[in-house]
GROMACS .gro file of N, CA and C in nm:
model
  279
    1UNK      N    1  -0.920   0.859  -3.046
    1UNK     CA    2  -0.978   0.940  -2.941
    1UNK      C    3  -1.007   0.853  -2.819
    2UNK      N    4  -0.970   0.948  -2.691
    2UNK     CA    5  -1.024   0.810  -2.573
    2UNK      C    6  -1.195   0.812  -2.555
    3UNK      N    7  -1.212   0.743  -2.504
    3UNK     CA    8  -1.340   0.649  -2.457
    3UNK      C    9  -1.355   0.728  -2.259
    4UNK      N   10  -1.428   0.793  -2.267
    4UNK     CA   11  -1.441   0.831  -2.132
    4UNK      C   12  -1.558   0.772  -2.071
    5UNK      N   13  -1.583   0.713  -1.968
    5UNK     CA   14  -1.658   0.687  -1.904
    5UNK      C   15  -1.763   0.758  -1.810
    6UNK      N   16  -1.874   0.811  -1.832
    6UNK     CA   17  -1.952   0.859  -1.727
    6UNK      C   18  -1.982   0.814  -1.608
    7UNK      N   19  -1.952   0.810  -1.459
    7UNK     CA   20  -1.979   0.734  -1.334
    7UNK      C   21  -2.048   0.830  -1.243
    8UNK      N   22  -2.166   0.746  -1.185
    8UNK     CA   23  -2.263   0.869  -1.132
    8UNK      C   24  -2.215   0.849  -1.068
    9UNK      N   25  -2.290   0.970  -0.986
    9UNK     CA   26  -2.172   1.035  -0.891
    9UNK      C   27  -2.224   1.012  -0.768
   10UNK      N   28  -2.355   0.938  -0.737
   10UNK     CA   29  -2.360   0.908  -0.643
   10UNK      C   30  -2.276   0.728  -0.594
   11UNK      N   31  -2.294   0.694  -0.688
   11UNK     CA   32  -2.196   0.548  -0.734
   11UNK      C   33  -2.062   0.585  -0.673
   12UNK      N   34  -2.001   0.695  -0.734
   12UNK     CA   35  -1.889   0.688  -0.701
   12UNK      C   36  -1.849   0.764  -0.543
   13UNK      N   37  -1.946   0.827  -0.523
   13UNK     CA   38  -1.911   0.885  -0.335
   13UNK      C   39  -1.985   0.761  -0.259
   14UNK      N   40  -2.022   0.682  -0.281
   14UNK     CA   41  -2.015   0.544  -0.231
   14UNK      C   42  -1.963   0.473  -0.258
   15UNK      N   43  -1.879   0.405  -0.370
   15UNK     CA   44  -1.761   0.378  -0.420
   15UNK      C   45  -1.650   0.397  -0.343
   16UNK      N   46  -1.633   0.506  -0.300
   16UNK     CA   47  -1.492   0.599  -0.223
   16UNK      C   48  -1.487   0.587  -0.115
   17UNK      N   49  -1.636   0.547  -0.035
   17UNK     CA   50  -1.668   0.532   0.099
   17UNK      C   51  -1.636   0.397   0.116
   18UNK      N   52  -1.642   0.306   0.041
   18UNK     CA   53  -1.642   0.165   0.082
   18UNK      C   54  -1.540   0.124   0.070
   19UNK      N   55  -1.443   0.236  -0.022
   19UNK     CA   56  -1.277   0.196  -0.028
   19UNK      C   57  -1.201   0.250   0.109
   20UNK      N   58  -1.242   0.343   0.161
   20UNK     CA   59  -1.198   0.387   0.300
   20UNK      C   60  -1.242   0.324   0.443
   21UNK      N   61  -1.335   0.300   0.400
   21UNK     CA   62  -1.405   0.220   0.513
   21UNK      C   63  -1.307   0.079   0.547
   22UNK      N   64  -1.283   0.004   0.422
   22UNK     CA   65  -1.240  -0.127   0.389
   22UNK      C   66  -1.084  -0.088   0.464
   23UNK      N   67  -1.012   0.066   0.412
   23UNK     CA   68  -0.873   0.080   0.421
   23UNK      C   69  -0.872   0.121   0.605
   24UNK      N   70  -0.984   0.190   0.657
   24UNK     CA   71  -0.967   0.205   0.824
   24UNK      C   72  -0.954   0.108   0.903
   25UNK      N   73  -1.107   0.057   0.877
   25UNK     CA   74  -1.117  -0.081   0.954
   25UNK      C   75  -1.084  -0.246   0.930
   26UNK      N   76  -1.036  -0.231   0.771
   26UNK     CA   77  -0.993  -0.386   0.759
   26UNK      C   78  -1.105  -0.431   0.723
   27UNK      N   79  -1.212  -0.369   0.652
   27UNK     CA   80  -1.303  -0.522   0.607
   27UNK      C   81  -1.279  -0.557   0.488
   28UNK      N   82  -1.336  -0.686   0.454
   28UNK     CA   83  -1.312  -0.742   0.395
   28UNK      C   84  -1.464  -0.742   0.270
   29UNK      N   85  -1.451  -0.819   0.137
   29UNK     CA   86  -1.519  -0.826   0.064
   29UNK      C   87  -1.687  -0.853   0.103
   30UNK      N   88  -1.667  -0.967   0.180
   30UNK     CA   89  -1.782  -1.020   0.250
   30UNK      C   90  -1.838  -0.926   0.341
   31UNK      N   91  -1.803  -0.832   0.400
   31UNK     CA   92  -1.880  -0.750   0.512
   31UNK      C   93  -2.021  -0.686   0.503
   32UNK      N   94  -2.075  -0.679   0.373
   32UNK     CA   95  -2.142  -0.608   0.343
   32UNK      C   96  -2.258  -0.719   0.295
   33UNK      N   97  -2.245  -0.857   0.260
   33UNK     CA   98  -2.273  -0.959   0.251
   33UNK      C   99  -2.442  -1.011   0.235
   34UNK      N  100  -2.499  -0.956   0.367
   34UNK     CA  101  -2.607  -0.985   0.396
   34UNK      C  102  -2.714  -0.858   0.349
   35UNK      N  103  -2.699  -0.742   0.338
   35UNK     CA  104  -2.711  -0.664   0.295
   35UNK      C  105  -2.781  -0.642   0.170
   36UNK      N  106  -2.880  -0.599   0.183
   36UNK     CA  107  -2.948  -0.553   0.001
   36UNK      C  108  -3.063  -0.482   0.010
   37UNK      N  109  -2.966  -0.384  -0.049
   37UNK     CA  110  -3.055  -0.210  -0.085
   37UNK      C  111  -3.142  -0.197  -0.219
   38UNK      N  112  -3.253  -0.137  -0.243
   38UNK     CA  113  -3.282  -0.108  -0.348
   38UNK      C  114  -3.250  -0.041  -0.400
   39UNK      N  115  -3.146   0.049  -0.360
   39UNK     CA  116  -3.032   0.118  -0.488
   39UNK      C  117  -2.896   0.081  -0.464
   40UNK      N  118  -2.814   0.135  -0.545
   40UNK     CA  119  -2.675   0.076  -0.597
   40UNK      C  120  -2.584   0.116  -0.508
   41UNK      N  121  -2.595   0.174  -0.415
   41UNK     CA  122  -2.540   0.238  -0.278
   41UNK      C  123  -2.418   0.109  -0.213
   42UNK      N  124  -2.534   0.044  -0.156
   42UNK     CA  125  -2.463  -0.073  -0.116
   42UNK      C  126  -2.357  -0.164  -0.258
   43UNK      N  127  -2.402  -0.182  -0.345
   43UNK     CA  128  -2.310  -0.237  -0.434
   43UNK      C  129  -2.211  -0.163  -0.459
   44UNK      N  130  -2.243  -0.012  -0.469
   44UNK     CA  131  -2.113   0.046  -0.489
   44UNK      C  132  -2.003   0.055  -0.365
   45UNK      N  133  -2.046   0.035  -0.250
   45UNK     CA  134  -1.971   0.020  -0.118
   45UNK      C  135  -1.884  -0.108  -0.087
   46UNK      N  136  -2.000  -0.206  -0.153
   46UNK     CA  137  -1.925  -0.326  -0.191
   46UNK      C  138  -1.789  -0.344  -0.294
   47UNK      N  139  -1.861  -0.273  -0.360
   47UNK     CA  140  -1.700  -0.237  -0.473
   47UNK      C  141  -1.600  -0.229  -0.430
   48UNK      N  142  -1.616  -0.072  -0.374
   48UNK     CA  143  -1.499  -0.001  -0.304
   48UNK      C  144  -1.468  -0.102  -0.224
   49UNK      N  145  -1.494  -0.181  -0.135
   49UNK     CA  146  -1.437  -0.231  -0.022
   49UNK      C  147  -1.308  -0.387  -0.137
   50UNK      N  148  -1.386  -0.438  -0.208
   50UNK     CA  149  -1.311  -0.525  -0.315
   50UNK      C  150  -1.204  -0.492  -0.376
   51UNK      N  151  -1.205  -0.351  -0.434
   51UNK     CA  152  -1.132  -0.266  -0.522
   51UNK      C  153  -1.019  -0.256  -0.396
   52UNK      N  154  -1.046  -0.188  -0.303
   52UNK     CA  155  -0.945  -0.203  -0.211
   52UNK      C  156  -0.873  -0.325  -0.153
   53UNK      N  157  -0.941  -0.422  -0.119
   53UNK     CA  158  -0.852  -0.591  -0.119
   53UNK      C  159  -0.773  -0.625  -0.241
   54UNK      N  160  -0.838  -0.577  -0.332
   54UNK     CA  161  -0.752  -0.615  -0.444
   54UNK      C  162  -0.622  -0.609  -0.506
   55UNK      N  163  -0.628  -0.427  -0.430
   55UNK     CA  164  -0.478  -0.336  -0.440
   55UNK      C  165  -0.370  -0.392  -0.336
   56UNK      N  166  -0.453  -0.446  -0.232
   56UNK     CA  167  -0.360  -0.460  -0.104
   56UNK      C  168  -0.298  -0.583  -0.135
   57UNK      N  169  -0.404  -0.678  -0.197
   57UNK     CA  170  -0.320  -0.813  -0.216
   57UNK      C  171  -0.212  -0.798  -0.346
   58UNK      N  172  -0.245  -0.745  -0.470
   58UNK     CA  173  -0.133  -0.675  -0.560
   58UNK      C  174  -0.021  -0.685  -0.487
   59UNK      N  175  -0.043  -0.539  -0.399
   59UNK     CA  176   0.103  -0.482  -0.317
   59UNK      C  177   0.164  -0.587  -0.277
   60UNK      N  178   0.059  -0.639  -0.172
   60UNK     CA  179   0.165  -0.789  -0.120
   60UNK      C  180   0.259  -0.838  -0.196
   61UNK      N  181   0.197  -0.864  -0.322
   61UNK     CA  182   0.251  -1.002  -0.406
   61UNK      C  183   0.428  -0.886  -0.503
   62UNK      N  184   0.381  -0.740  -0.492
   62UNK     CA  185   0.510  -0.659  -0.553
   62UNK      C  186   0.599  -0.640  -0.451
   63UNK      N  187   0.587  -0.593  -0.370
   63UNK     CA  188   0.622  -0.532  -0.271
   63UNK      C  189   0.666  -0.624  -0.143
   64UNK      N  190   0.752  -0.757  -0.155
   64UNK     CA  191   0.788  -0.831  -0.046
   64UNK      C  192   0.776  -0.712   0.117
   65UNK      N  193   0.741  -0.804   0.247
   65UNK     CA  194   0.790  -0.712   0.327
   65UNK      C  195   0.945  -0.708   0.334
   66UNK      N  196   1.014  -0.640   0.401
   66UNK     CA  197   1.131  -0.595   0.405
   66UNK      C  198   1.199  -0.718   0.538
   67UNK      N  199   1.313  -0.801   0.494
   67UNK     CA  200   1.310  -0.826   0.656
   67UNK      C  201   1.505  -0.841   0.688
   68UNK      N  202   1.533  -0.768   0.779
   68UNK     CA  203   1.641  -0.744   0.830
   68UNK      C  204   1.725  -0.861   0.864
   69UNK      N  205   1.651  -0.990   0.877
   69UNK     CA  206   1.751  -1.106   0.933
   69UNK      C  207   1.803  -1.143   0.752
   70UNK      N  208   1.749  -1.123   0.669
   70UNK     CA  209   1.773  -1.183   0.550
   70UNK      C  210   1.929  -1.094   0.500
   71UNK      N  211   1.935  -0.975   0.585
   71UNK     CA  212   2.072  -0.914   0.541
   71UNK      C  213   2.227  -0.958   0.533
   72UNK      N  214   2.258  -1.001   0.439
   72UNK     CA  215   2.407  -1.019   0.439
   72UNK      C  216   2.483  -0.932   0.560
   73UNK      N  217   2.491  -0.995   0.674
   73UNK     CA  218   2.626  -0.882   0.698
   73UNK      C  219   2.740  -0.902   0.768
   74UNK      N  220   2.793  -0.986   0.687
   74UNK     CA  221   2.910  -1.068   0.703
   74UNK      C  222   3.049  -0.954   0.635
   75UNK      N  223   2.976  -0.858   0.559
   75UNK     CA  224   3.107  -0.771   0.510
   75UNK      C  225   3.075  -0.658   0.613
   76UNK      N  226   2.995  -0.623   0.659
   76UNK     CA  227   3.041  -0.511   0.778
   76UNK      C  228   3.118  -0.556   0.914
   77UNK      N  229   3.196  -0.434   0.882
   77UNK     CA  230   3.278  -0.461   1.064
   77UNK      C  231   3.233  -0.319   1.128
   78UNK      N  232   3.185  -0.354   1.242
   78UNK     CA  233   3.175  -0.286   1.343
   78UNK      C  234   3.224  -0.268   1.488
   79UNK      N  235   3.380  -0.317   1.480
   79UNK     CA  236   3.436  -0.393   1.599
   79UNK      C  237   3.451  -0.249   1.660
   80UNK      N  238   3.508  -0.160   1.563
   80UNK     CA  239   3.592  -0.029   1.659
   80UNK      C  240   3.575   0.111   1.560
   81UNK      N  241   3.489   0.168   1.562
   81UNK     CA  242   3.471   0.274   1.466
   81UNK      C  243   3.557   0.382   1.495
   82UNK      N  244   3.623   0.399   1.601
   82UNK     CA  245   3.742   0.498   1.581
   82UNK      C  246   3.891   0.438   1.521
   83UNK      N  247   3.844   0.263   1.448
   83UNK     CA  248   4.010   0.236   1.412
   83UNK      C  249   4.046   0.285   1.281
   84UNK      N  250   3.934   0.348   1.194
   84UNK     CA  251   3.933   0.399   1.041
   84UNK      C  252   3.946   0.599   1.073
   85UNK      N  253   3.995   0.617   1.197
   85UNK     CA  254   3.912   0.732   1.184
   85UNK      C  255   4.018   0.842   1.113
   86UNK      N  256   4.145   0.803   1.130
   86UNK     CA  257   4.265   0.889   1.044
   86UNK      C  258   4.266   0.863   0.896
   87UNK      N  259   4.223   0.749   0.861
   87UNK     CA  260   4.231   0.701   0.744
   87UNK      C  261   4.182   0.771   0.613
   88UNK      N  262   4.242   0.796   0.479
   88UNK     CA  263   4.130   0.851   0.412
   88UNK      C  264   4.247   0.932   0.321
   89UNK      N  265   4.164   1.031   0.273
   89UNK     CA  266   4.303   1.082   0.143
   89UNK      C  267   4.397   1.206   0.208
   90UNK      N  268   4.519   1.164   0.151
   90UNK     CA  269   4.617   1.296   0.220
   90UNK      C  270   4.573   1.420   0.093
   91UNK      N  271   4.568   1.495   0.219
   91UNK     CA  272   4.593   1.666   0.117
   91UNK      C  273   4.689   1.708   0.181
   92UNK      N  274   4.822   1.703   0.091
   92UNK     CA  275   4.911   1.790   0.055
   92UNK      C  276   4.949   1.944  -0.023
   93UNK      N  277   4.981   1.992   0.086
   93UNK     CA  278   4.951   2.154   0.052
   93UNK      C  279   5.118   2.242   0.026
   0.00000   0.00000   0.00000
């Protein structure tokens, strides 16, 4: 049987806030730093904002960026695109 977890729910709509916050503006783990609430508000904001660096650096590390000079393209010709343009299968009727 699974194991479900109960997460209050105020935890987690601060949780969610600190993951969006982190994903708008770019902060970072530390932003929240100096900061200390007597409830879990702020830690859970802190979360979210971590939880989100965490995914982004993941992605980085799966997800190379893409980069166009790295393309082979020594087998394309593009000298004259109308010199292929008859070319291709006969239908005989």
């Amino acid at each position: 049987m699974e194991e479900q977890t109960k997460v209050d729910k105020d935890y987690l709509e601060s949780f969610n806030q600190g993951y969006e916050v982190a994903k708008e503006l770019g902060l970072k783990s530390d932003a929240l730093e100096g900061i200390n609430a007597g409830n879990n508000r702020i830690q859970a904001m802190k979360d979210g904002i971590e939880q989100y660096n965490k995914e982004q650096t993941l992605e980085k590390d799966i997800i190379p960026p893409f980069d166009m000079d790295s393309i082979d393209k020594s087998y394309i010709d593009i000298s004259d695109p109308k010199k292929d343009k008859d070319k291709g299968m006969d239908m005989d009727l």
